[in-house]
């Protein structure tokens, strides 16, 4: 995807997109937890917002996607940090080199995953001895701990196992949804119509 492929939305369209992106983040998080996937899938909407509504909207999406988790007593301290640092990093990266090929999207996902690891591991170590509350990451943590590895190494390994692939898959889904939105706009679909379509898909996969 190239920079010129993404057209400007109206203020009302941006507000609706922000709400849609929050719903996508929450739907991804619930789906990954329900299926016990080795992923989080809770930054898809944030990455979409970086491209579609700009850094301000992306920060809003990233931060406020964690509010329902917080209200539901789901551990989400690191989610607020990711909601701040990830969109800033991705916006800078895309400004320098918009990922227009699959390999470049995977490359951005790799660096986004590394950012997530080094952002969250110190918090994991402080709050719960290094565990992330993710099933797959904590399974690797416990295995390495049982073999005598230090907590820092266990925590980094557990985070790497989940974060790298998660950010790559999330970005691929995000760019796929952006391409779908752009195609619908070119075909004359209304903003509300296209958002309703994507929202319906989110609700379907999460049902």
PDB file of N, CA and C in Angstrom, residues 28-132:
ATOM      1  N   UNK A  28     -10.676  -8.511  18.485  1.00  0.00           N
ATOM      2  CA  UNK A  28      -9.479  -9.316  18.293  1.00  0.00           C
ATOM      3  C   UNK A  28      -8.983  -9.902  19.597  1.00  0.00           C
ATOM      4  N   UNK A  29      -8.978  -9.091  20.652  1.00  0.00           N
ATOM      5  CA  UNK A  29      -8.524  -9.566  21.972  1.00  0.00           C
ATOM      6  C   UNK A  29      -9.415 -10.694  22.472  1.00  0.00           C
ATOM      7  N   UNK A  30     -10.730 -10.532  22.350  1.00  0.00           N
ATOM      8  CA  UNK A  30     -11.660 -11.552  22.814  1.00  0.00           C
ATOM      9  C   UNK A  30     -11.539 -12.831  21.993  1.00  0.00           C
ATOM     10  N   UNK A  31     -11.379 -12.681  20.676  1.00  0.00           N
ATOM     11  CA  UNK A  31     -11.260 -13.854  19.808  1.00  0.00           C
ATOM     12  C   UNK A  31      -9.990 -14.633  20.117  1.00  0.00           C
ATOM     13  N   UNK A  32      -8.870 -13.934  20.275  1.00  0.00           N
ATOM     14  CA  UNK A  32      -7.602 -14.609  20.570  1.00  0.00           C
ATOM     15  C   UNK A  32      -7.671 -15.333  21.909  1.00  0.00           C
ATOM     16  N   UNK A  33      -8.310 -14.700  22.905  1.00  0.00           N
ATOM     17  CA  UNK A  33      -8.445 -15.345  24.206  1.00  0.00           C
ATOM     18  C   UNK A  33      -9.378 -16.537  24.164  1.00  0.00           C
ATOM     19  N   UNK A  34     -10.464 -16.395  23.419  1.00  0.00           N
ATOM     20  CA  UNK A  34     -11.450 -17.476  23.325  1.00  0.00           C
ATOM     21  C   UNK A  34     -10.857 -18.717  22.672  1.00  0.00           C
ATOM     22  N   UNK A  35     -10.039 -18.520  21.638  1.00  0.00           N
ATOM     23  CA  UNK A  35      -9.440 -19.641  20.906  1.00  0.00           C
ATOM     24  C   UNK A  35      -8.068 -20.031  21.439  1.00  0.00           C
ATOM     25  N   UNK A  36      -7.578 -19.306  22.467  1.00  0.00           N
ATOM     26  CA  UNK A  36      -6.247 -19.518  23.043  1.00  0.00           C
ATOM     27  C   UNK A  36      -5.171 -19.505  21.959  1.00  0.00           C
ATOM     28  N   UNK A  37      -5.233 -18.487  21.111  1.00  0.00           N
ATOM     29  CA  UNK A  37      -4.237 -18.329  20.055  1.00  0.00           C
ATOM     30  C   UNK A  37      -2.940 -17.777  20.648  1.00  0.00           C
ATOM     31  N   UNK A  38      -1.796 -18.079  20.038  1.00  0.00           N
ATOM     32  CA  UNK A  38      -0.524 -17.508  20.509  1.00  0.00           C
ATOM     33  C   UNK A  38      -0.357 -16.070  20.027  1.00  0.00           C
ATOM     34  N   UNK A  39      -1.418 -15.294  20.157  1.00  0.00           N
ATOM     35  CA  UNK A  39      -1.478 -13.918  19.670  1.00  0.00           C
ATOM     36  C   UNK A  39      -2.316 -13.102  20.644  1.00  0.00           C
ATOM     37  N   UNK A  40      -2.210 -11.766  20.515  1.00  0.00           N
ATOM     38  CA  UNK A  40      -3.102 -10.862  21.243  1.00  0.00           C
ATOM     39  C   UNK A  40      -4.225 -10.354  20.335  1.00  0.00           C
ATOM     40  N   UNK A  41      -3.873  -9.966  19.125  1.00  0.00           N
ATOM     41  CA  UNK A  41      -4.824  -9.434  18.124  1.00  0.00           C
ATOM     42  C   UNK A  41      -5.575  -8.200  18.617  1.00  0.00           C
ATOM     43  N   UNK A  42      -4.963  -7.431  19.517  1.00  0.00           N
ATOM     44  CA  UNK A  42      -5.656  -6.273  20.075  1.00  0.00           C
ATOM     45  C   UNK A  42      -5.057  -4.939  19.632  1.00  0.00           C
ATOM     46  N   UNK A  43      -4.231  -4.981  18.574  1.00  0.00           N
ATOM     47  CA  UNK A  43      -3.694  -3.723  18.031  1.00  0.00           C
ATOM     48  C   UNK A  43      -4.030  -3.544  16.550  1.00  0.00           C
ATOM     49  N   UNK A  44      -4.907  -4.386  16.031  1.00  0.00           N
ATOM     50  CA  UNK A  44      -5.295  -4.279  14.619  1.00  0.00           C
ATOM     51  C   UNK A  44      -5.912  -2.915  14.346  1.00  0.00           C
ATOM     52  N   UNK A  45      -6.875  -2.541  15.178  1.00  0.00           N
ATOM     53  CA  UNK A  45      -7.541  -1.256  14.999  1.00  0.00           C
ATOM     54  C   UNK A  45      -6.598  -0.073  15.193  1.00  0.00           C
ATOM     55  N   UNK A  46      -5.637  -0.213  16.112  1.00  0.00           N
ATOM     56  CA  UNK A  46      -4.669   0.862  16.337  1.00  0.00           C
ATOM     57  C   UNK A  46      -3.836   1.102  15.084  1.00  0.00           C
ATOM     58  N   UNK A  47      -3.365   0.031  14.462  1.00  0.00           N
ATOM     59  CA  UNK A  47      -2.573   0.165  13.237  1.00  0.00           C
ATOM     60  C   UNK A  47      -3.416   0.722  12.098  1.00  0.00           C
ATOM     61  N   UNK A  48      -4.682   0.334  12.033  1.00  0.00           N
ATOM     62  CA  UNK A  48      -5.573   0.904  11.025  1.00  0.00           C
ATOM     63  C   UNK A  48      -5.727   2.401  11.233  1.00  0.00           C
ATOM     64  N   UNK A  49      -5.894   2.804  12.490  1.00  0.00           N
ATOM     65  CA  UNK A  49      -6.094   4.217  12.794  1.00  0.00           C
ATOM     66  C   UNK A  49      -4.872   5.053  12.439  1.00  0.00           C
ATOM     67  N   UNK A  50      -3.674   4.481  12.599  1.00  0.00           N
ATOM     68  CA  UNK A  50      -2.455   5.204  12.222  1.00  0.00           C
ATOM     69  C   UNK A  50      -2.534   5.629  10.763  1.00  0.00           C
ATOM     70  N   UNK A  51      -3.025   4.737   9.912  1.00  0.00           N
ATOM     71  CA  UNK A  51      -3.095   5.016   8.477  1.00  0.00           C
ATOM     72  C   UNK A  51      -4.306   5.866   8.102  1.00  0.00           C
ATOM     73  N   UNK A  52      -5.438   5.644   8.757  1.00  0.00           N
ATOM     74  CA  UNK A  52      -6.702   6.221   8.295  1.00  0.00           C
ATOM     75  C   UNK A  52      -7.062   7.550   8.948  1.00  0.00           C
ATOM     76  N   UNK A  53      -6.697   7.737  10.220  1.00  0.00           N
ATOM     77  CA  UNK A  53      -7.127   8.958  10.917  1.00  0.00           C
ATOM     78  C   UNK A  53      -5.980   9.747  11.530  1.00  0.00           C
ATOM     79  N   UNK A  54      -4.743   9.260  11.412  1.00  0.00           N
ATOM     80  CA  UNK A  54      -3.617  10.022  11.923  1.00  0.00           C
ATOM     81  C   UNK A  54      -3.225   9.641  13.336  1.00  0.00           C
ATOM     82  N   UNK A  55      -2.158  10.252  13.824  1.00  0.00           N
ATOM     83  CA  UNK A  55      -1.575   9.854  15.097  1.00  0.00           C
ATOM     84  C   UNK A  55      -2.494  10.173  16.273  1.00  0.00           C
ATOM     85  N   UNK A  56      -3.199  11.310  16.222  1.00  0.00           N
ATOM     86  CA  UNK A  56      -4.092  11.659  17.323  1.00  0.00           C
ATOM     87  C   UNK A  56      -5.198  10.632  17.507  1.00  0.00           C
ATOM     88  N   UNK A  57      -5.844  10.272  16.418  1.00  0.00           N
ATOM     89  CA  UNK A  57      -6.888   9.260  16.480  1.00  0.00           C
ATOM     90  C   UNK A  57      -6.352   7.905  16.873  1.00  0.00           C
ATOM     91  N   UNK A  58      -5.147   7.560  16.399  1.00  0.00           N
ATOM     92  CA  UNK A  58      -4.544   6.274  16.732  1.00  0.00           C
ATOM     93  C   UNK A  58      -4.224   6.185  18.224  1.00  0.00           C
ATOM     94  N   UNK A  59      -3.732   7.278  18.800  1.00  0.00           N
ATOM     95  CA  UNK A  59      -3.467   7.297  20.242  1.00  0.00           C
ATOM     96  C   UNK A  59      -4.771   7.132  21.027  1.00  0.00           C
ATOM     97  N   UNK A  60      -5.817   7.786  20.565  1.00  0.00           N
ATOM     98  CA  UNK A  60      -7.125   7.644  21.213  1.00  0.00           C
ATOM     99  C   UNK A  60      -7.580   6.190  21.166  1.00  0.00           C
ATOM    100  N   UNK A  61      -7.458   5.579  19.997  1.00  0.00           N
ATOM    101  CA  UNK A  61      -7.852   4.170  19.845  1.00  0.00           C
ATOM    102  C   UNK A  61      -7.013   3.277  20.748  1.00  0.00           C
ATOM    103  N   UNK A  62      -5.688   3.484  20.719  1.00  0.00           N
ATOM    104  CA  UNK A  62      -4.802   2.625  21.495  1.00  0.00           C
ATOM    105  C   UNK A  62      -5.060   2.703  22.990  1.00  0.00           C
ATOM    106  N   UNK A  63      -5.309   3.901  23.487  1.00  0.00           N
ATOM    107  CA  UNK A  63      -5.503   4.075  24.929  1.00  0.00           C
ATOM    108  C   UNK A  63      -6.901   3.642  25.354  1.00  0.00           C
ATOM    109  N   UNK A  64      -7.911   4.106  24.634  1.00  0.00           N
ATOM    110  CA  UNK A  64      -9.282   3.849  25.065  1.00  0.00           C
ATOM    111  C   UNK A  64      -9.741   2.426  24.762  1.00  0.00           C
ATOM    112  N   UNK A  65      -9.000   1.686  23.953  1.00  0.00           N
ATOM    113  CA  UNK A  65      -9.329   0.268  23.781  1.00  0.00           C
ATOM    114  C   UNK A  65      -9.083  -0.503  25.071  1.00  0.00           C
ATOM    115  N   UNK A  66      -8.207   0.033  25.925  1.00  0.00           N
ATOM    116  CA  UNK A  66      -7.918  -0.640  27.188  1.00  0.00           C
ATOM    117  C   UNK A  66      -8.921  -0.344  28.283  1.00  0.00           C
ATOM    118  N   UNK A  67      -9.759   0.679  28.109  1.00  0.00           N
ATOM    119  CA  UNK A  67     -10.704   1.056  29.165  1.00  0.00           C
ATOM    120  C   UNK A  67     -11.711  -0.060  29.455  1.00  0.00           C
ATOM    121  N   UNK A  68     -12.368  -0.667  28.440  1.00  0.00           N
ATOM    122  CA  UNK A  68     -13.288  -1.768  28.752  1.00  0.00           C
ATOM    123  C   UNK A  68     -12.595  -2.943  29.442  1.00  0.00           C
ATOM    124  N   UNK A  69     -11.327  -3.210  29.068  1.00  0.00           N
ATOM    125  CA  UNK A  69     -10.586  -4.279  29.738  1.00  0.00           C
ATOM    126  C   UNK A  69     -10.356  -3.933  31.206  1.00  0.00           C
ATOM    127  N   UNK A  70     -10.008  -2.687  31.448  1.00  0.00           N
ATOM    128  CA  UNK A  70      -9.783  -2.228  32.817  1.00  0.00           C
ATOM    129  C   UNK A  70     -11.057  -2.335  33.643  1.00  0.00           C
ATOM    130  N   UNK A  71     -12.183  -1.930  33.060  1.00  0.00           N
ATOM    131  CA  UNK A  71     -13.460  -1.990  33.772  1.00  0.00           C
ATOM    132  C   UNK A  71     -13.898  -3.427  34.033  1.00  0.00           C
ATOM    133  N   UNK A  72     -13.432  -4.358  33.180  1.00  0.00           N
ATOM    134  CA  UNK A  72     -13.760  -5.774  33.352  1.00  0.00           C
ATOM    135  C   UNK A  72     -12.734  -6.499  34.220  1.00  0.00           C
ATOM    136  N   UNK A  73     -11.838  -5.731  34.855  1.00  0.00           N
ATOM    137  CA  UNK A  73     -10.799  -6.288  35.735  1.00  0.00           C
ATOM    138  C   UNK A  73      -9.850  -7.231  35.014  1.00  0.00           C
ATOM    139  N   UNK A  74      -9.652  -6.976  33.724  1.00  0.00           N
ATOM    140  CA  UNK A  74      -8.653  -7.721  32.952  1.00  0.00           C
ATOM    141  C   UNK A  74      -7.308  -7.005  33.100  1.00  0.00           C
ATOM    142  N   UNK A  75      -6.222  -7.732  33.434  1.00  0.00           N
ATOM    143  CA  UNK A  75      -4.916  -7.070  33.556  1.00  0.00           C
ATOM    144  C   UNK A  75      -4.541  -6.379  32.239  1.00  0.00           C
ATOM    145  N   UNK A  76      -4.391  -5.075  32.273  1.00  0.00           N
ATOM    146  CA  UNK A  76      -4.178  -4.342  31.026  1.00  0.00           C
ATOM    147  C   UNK A  76      -3.240  -3.152  31.208  1.00  0.00           C
ATOM    148  N   UNK A  77      -2.404  -3.192  32.267  1.00  0.00           N
ATOM    149  CA  UNK A  77      -1.503  -2.064  32.498  1.00  0.00           C
ATOM    150  C   UNK A  77      -0.594  -1.831  31.297  1.00  0.00           C
ATOM    151  N   UNK A  78      -0.041  -2.918  30.748  1.00  0.00           N
ATOM    152  CA  UNK A  78       0.888  -2.758  29.627  1.00  0.00           C
ATOM    153  C   UNK A  78       0.157  -2.340  28.357  1.00  0.00           C
ATOM    154  N   UNK A  79      -1.145  -2.621  28.294  1.00  0.00           N
ATOM    155  CA  UNK A  79      -1.891  -2.275  27.086  1.00  0.00           C
ATOM    156  C   UNK A  79      -1.930  -0.767  26.876  1.00  0.00           C
ATOM    157  N   UNK A  80      -2.018  -0.026  27.974  1.00  0.00           N
ATOM    158  CA  UNK A  80      -2.024   1.433  27.847  1.00  0.00           C
ATOM    159  C   UNK A  80      -0.673   1.934  27.340  1.00  0.00           C
ATOM    160  N   UNK A  81       0.418   1.293  27.771  1.00  0.00           N
ATOM    161  CA  UNK A  81       1.743   1.680  27.277  1.00  0.00           C
ATOM    162  C   UNK A  81       1.866   1.384  25.785  1.00  0.00           C
ATOM    163  N   UNK A  82       1.419   0.195  25.381  1.00  0.00           N
ATOM    164  CA  UNK A  82       1.456  -0.161  23.963  1.00  0.00           C
ATOM    165  C   UNK A  82       0.581   0.798  23.160  1.00  0.00           C
ATOM    166  N   UNK A  83      -0.542   1.198  23.736  1.00  0.00           N
ATOM    167  CA  UNK A  83      -1.443   2.117  23.057  1.00  0.00           C
ATOM    168  C   UNK A  83      -0.827   3.475  22.793  1.00  0.00           C
ATOM    169  N   UNK A  84       0.210   3.825  23.550  1.00  0.00           N
ATOM    170  CA  UNK A  84       0.908   5.092  23.348  1.00  0.00           C
ATOM    171  C   UNK A  84       2.109   4.924  22.426  1.00  0.00           C
ATOM    172  N   UNK A  85       2.974   3.978  22.749  1.00  0.00           N
ATOM    173  CA  UNK A  85       4.243   3.859  22.030  1.00  0.00           C
ATOM    174  C   UNK A  85       4.097   3.241  20.635  1.00  0.00           C
ATOM    175  N   UNK A  86       3.192   2.262  20.494  1.00  0.00           N
ATOM    176  CA  UNK A  86       3.075   1.573  19.203  1.00  0.00           C
ATOM    177  C   UNK A  86       2.617   2.498  18.084  1.00  0.00           C
ATOM    178  N   UNK A  87       1.524   3.271  18.243  1.00  0.00           N
ATOM    179  CA  UNK A  87       1.119   4.150  17.131  1.00  0.00           C
ATOM    180  C   UNK A  87       2.156   5.216  16.800  1.00  0.00           C
ATOM    181  N   UNK A  88       2.859   5.726  17.810  1.00  0.00           N
ATOM    182  CA  UNK A  88       3.901   6.724  17.538  1.00  0.00           C
ATOM    183  C   UNK A  88       5.007   6.105  16.690  1.00  0.00           C
ATOM    184  N   UNK A  89       5.447   4.909  17.079  1.00  0.00           N
ATOM    185  CA  UNK A  89       6.505   4.234  16.325  1.00  0.00           C
ATOM    186  C   UNK A  89       6.052   3.921  14.902  1.00  0.00           C
ATOM    187  N   UNK A  90       4.842   3.374  14.764  1.00  0.00           N
ATOM    188  CA  UNK A  90       4.363   2.993  13.431  1.00  0.00           C
ATOM    189  C   UNK A  90       4.151   4.210  12.543  1.00  0.00           C
ATOM    190  N   UNK A  91       3.704   5.318  13.121  1.00  0.00           N
ATOM    191  CA  UNK A  91       3.522   6.533  12.335  1.00  0.00           C
ATOM    192  C   UNK A  91       4.855   7.041  11.806  1.00  0.00           C
ATOM    193  N   UNK A  92       5.883   7.050  12.659  1.00  0.00           N
ATOM    194  CA  UNK A  92       7.215   7.483  12.225  1.00  0.00           C
ATOM    195  C   UNK A  92       7.746   6.554  11.150  1.00  0.00           C
ATOM    196  N   UNK A  93       7.588   5.255  11.363  1.00  0.00           N
ATOM    197  CA  UNK A  93       8.081   4.261  10.402  1.00  0.00           C
ATOM    198  C   UNK A  93       7.389   4.428   9.057  1.00  0.00           C
ATOM    199  N   UNK A  94       6.063   4.571   9.076  1.00  0.00           N
ATOM    200  CA  UNK A  94       5.317   4.702   7.822  1.00  0.00           C
ATOM    201  C   UNK A  94       5.604   6.025   7.122  1.00  0.00           C
ATOM    202  N   UNK A  95       5.923   7.049   7.890  1.00  0.00           N
ATOM    203  CA  UNK A  95       6.284   8.334   7.280  1.00  0.00           C
ATOM    204  C   UNK A  95       7.601   8.199   6.515  1.00  0.00           C
ATOM    205  N   UNK A  96       8.522   7.406   7.061  1.00  0.00           N
ATOM    206  CA  UNK A  96       9.819   7.220   6.409  1.00  0.00           C
ATOM    207  C   UNK A  96       9.726   6.235   5.247  1.00  0.00           C
ATOM    208  N   UNK A  97       8.936   5.184   5.415  1.00  0.00           N
ATOM    209  CA  UNK A  97       8.832   4.162   4.364  1.00  0.00           C
ATOM    210  C   UNK A  97       7.515   3.407   4.518  1.00  0.00           C
ATOM    211  N   UNK A  98       6.508   3.821   3.773  1.00  0.00           N
ATOM    212  CA  UNK A  98       5.211   3.148   3.820  1.00  0.00           C
ATOM    213  C   UNK A  98       5.357   1.708   3.331  1.00  0.00           C
ATOM    214  N   UNK A  99       4.982   0.713   4.154  1.00  0.00           N
ATOM    215  CA  UNK A  99       5.107  -0.693   3.731  1.00  0.00           C
ATOM    216  C   UNK A  99       4.105  -1.032   2.644  1.00  0.00           C
ATOM    217  N   UNK A 100       4.586  -1.131   1.401  1.00  0.00           N
ATOM    218  CA  UNK A 100       3.694  -1.371   0.264  1.00  0.00           C
ATOM    219  C   UNK A 100       3.776  -2.797  -0.255  1.00  0.00           C
ATOM    220  N   UNK A 101       4.542  -3.647   0.416  1.00  0.00           N
ATOM    221  CA  UNK A 101       4.633  -5.057   0.042  1.00  0.00           C
ATOM    222  C   UNK A 101       4.517  -5.894   1.314  1.00  0.00           C
ATOM    223  N   UNK A 102       4.150  -7.170   1.135  1.00  0.00           N
ATOM    224  CA  UNK A 102       3.945  -8.049   2.282  1.00  0.00           C
ATOM    225  C   UNK A 102       5.209  -8.131   3.139  1.00  0.00           C
ATOM    226  N   UNK A 103       6.375  -8.259   2.497  1.00  0.00           N
ATOM    227  CA  UNK A 103       7.617  -8.366   3.262  1.00  0.00           C
ATOM    228  C   UNK A 103       7.840  -7.127   4.119  1.00  0.00           C
ATOM    229  N   UNK A 104       7.516  -5.949   3.579  1.00  0.00           N
ATOM    230  CA  UNK A 104       7.717  -4.710   4.332  1.00  0.00           C
ATOM    231  C   UNK A 104       6.726  -4.608   5.491  1.00  0.00           C
ATOM    232  N   UNK A 105       5.523  -5.138   5.307  1.00  0.00           N
ATOM    233  CA  UNK A 105       4.562  -5.175   6.402  1.00  0.00           C
ATOM    234  C   UNK A 105       5.065  -6.091   7.509  1.00  0.00           C
ATOM    235  N   UNK A 106       5.605  -7.259   7.115  1.00  0.00           N
ATOM    236  CA  UNK A 106       6.164  -8.192   8.099  1.00  0.00           C
ATOM    237  C   UNK A 106       7.364  -7.576   8.812  1.00  0.00           C
ATOM    238  N   UNK A 107       8.153  -6.797   8.085  1.00  0.00           N
ATOM    239  CA  UNK A 107       9.307  -6.121   8.688  1.00  0.00           C
ATOM    240  C   UNK A 107       8.856  -5.108   9.728  1.00  0.00           C
ATOM    241  N   UNK A 108       7.836  -4.316   9.387  1.00  0.00           N
ATOM    242  CA  UNK A 108       7.281  -3.369  10.349  1.00  0.00           C
ATOM    243  C   UNK A 108       6.713  -4.111  11.551  1.00  0.00           C
ATOM    244  N   UNK A 109       6.054  -5.247  11.303  1.00  0.00           N
ATOM    245  CA  UNK A 109       5.511  -6.046  12.395  1.00  0.00           C
ATOM    246  C   UNK A 109       6.600  -6.576  13.302  1.00  0.00           C
ATOM    247  N   UNK A 110       7.741  -6.956  12.718  1.00  0.00           N
ATOM    248  CA  UNK A 110       8.862  -7.464  13.515  1.00  0.00           C
ATOM    249  C   UNK A 110       9.375  -6.383  14.461  1.00  0.00           C
ATOM    250  N   UNK A 111       9.601  -5.192  13.938  1.00  0.00           N
ATOM    251  CA  UNK A 111      10.111  -4.107  14.777  1.00  0.00           C
ATOM    252  C   UNK A 111       9.050  -3.648  15.785  1.00  0.00           C
ATOM    253  N   UNK A 112       7.791  -3.697  15.388  1.00  0.00           N
ATOM    254  CA  UNK A 112       6.716  -3.360  16.332  1.00  0.00           C
ATOM    255  C   UNK A 112       6.675  -4.372  17.474  1.00  0.00           C
ATOM    256  N   UNK A 113       6.912  -5.642  17.135  1.00  0.00           N
ATOM    257  CA  UNK A 113       6.956  -6.673  18.165  1.00  0.00           C
ATOM    258  C   UNK A 113       8.104  -6.466  19.135  1.00  0.00           C
ATOM    259  N   UNK A 114       9.270  -6.106  18.600  1.00  0.00           N
ATOM    260  CA  UNK A 114      10.419  -5.826  19.470  1.00  0.00           C
ATOM    261  C   UNK A 114      10.119  -4.649  20.393  1.00  0.00           C
ATOM    262  N   UNK A 115       9.484  -3.615  19.839  1.00  0.00           N
ATOM    263  CA  UNK A 115       9.110  -2.474  20.663  1.00  0.00           C
ATOM    264  C   UNK A 115       8.183  -2.918  21.796  1.00  0.00           C
ATOM    265  N   UNK A 116       7.215  -3.768  21.460  1.00  0.00           N
ATOM    266  CA  UNK A 116       6.277  -4.252  22.472  1.00  0.00           C
ATOM    267  C   UNK A 116       6.997  -5.043  23.558  1.00  0.00           C
ATOM    268  N   UNK A 117       7.971  -5.867  23.157  1.00  0.00           N
ATOM    269  CA  UNK A 117       8.720  -6.668  24.130  1.00  0.00           C
ATOM    270  C   UNK A 117       9.466  -5.774  25.113  1.00  0.00           C
ATOM    271  N   UNK A 118      10.225  -4.834  24.597  1.00  0.00           N
ATOM    272  CA  UNK A 118      11.055  -3.999  25.471  1.00  0.00           C
ATOM    273  C   UNK A 118      10.226  -2.965  26.234  1.00  0.00           C
ATOM    274  N   UNK A 119       8.995  -2.738  25.796  1.00  0.00           N
ATOM    275  CA  UNK A 119       8.100  -1.842  26.543  1.00  0.00           C
ATOM    276  C   UNK A 119       7.416  -2.572  27.688  1.00  0.00           C
ATOM    277  N   UNK A 120       7.043  -3.820  27.443  1.00  0.00           N
ATOM    278  CA  UNK A 120       6.204  -4.532  28.410  1.00  0.00           C
ATOM    279  C   UNK A 120       6.975  -5.383  29.415  1.00  0.00           C
ATOM    280  N   UNK A 121       8.113  -5.927  29.035  1.00  0.00           N
ATOM    281  CA  UNK A 121       8.840  -6.833  29.929  1.00  0.00           C
ATOM    282  C   UNK A 121       9.168  -6.184  31.279  1.00  0.00           C
ATOM    283  N   UNK A 122       9.683  -4.944  31.313  1.00  0.00           N
ATOM    284  CA  UNK A 122       9.935  -4.339  32.631  1.00  0.00           C
ATOM    285  C   UNK A 122       8.682  -4.268  33.508  1.00  0.00           C
ATOM    286  N   UNK A 123       7.524  -4.008  32.882  1.00  0.00           N
ATOM    287  CA  UNK A 123       6.277  -3.955  33.644  1.00  0.00           C
ATOM    288  C   UNK A 123       5.896  -5.339  34.137  1.00  0.00           C
ATOM    289  N   UNK A 124       6.052  -6.355  33.272  1.00  0.00           N
ATOM    290  CA  UNK A 124       5.766  -7.730  33.686  1.00  0.00           C
ATOM    291  C   UNK A 124       6.631  -8.128  34.882  1.00  0.00           C
ATOM    292  N   UNK A 125       7.907  -7.782  34.831  1.00  0.00           N
ATOM    293  CA  UNK A 125       8.823  -8.132  35.918  1.00  0.00           C
ATOM    294  C   UNK A 125       8.430  -7.439  37.220  1.00  0.00           C
ATOM    295  N   UNK A 126       7.968  -6.218  37.105  1.00  0.00           N
ATOM    296  CA  UNK A 126       7.598  -5.458  38.289  1.00  0.00           C
ATOM    297  C   UNK A 126       6.286  -5.950  38.895  1.00  0.00           C
ATOM    298  N   UNK A 127       5.312  -6.283  38.049  1.00  0.00           N
ATOM    299  CA  UNK A 127       3.977  -6.626  38.534  1.00  0.00           C
ATOM    300  C   UNK A 127       3.833  -8.083  38.950  1.00  0.00           C
ATOM    301  N   UNK A 128       4.405  -8.995  38.158  1.00  0.00           N
ATOM    302  CA  UNK A 128       4.126 -10.419  38.410  1.00  0.00           C
ATOM    303  C   UNK A 128       5.348 -11.292  38.168  1.00  0.00           C
ATOM    304  N   UNK A 129       6.518 -10.788  38.455  1.00  0.00           N
ATOM    305  CA  UNK A 129       7.719 -11.606  38.327  1.00  0.00           C
ATOM    306  C   UNK A 129       8.116 -11.935  36.909  1.00  0.00           C
ATOM    307  N   UNK A 130       7.470 -11.309  35.916  1.00  0.00           N
ATOM    308  CA  UNK A 130       7.832 -11.533  34.517  1.00  0.00           C
ATOM    309  C   UNK A 130       6.761 -12.185  33.686  1.00  0.00           C
ATOM    310  N   UNK A 131       5.706 -12.675  34.326  1.00  0.00           N
ATOM    311  CA  UNK A 131       4.630 -13.324  33.567  1.00  0.00           C
ATOM    312  C   UNK A 131       3.736 -12.279  32.903  1.00  0.00           C
ATOM    313  N   UNK A 132       3.240 -12.643  31.704  1.00  0.00           N
ATOM    314  CA  UNK A 132       2.476 -11.685  30.898  1.00  0.00           C
ATOM    315  C   UNK A 132       0.970 -11.905  30.958  1.00  0.00           C
TER     316      UNK A 132
END
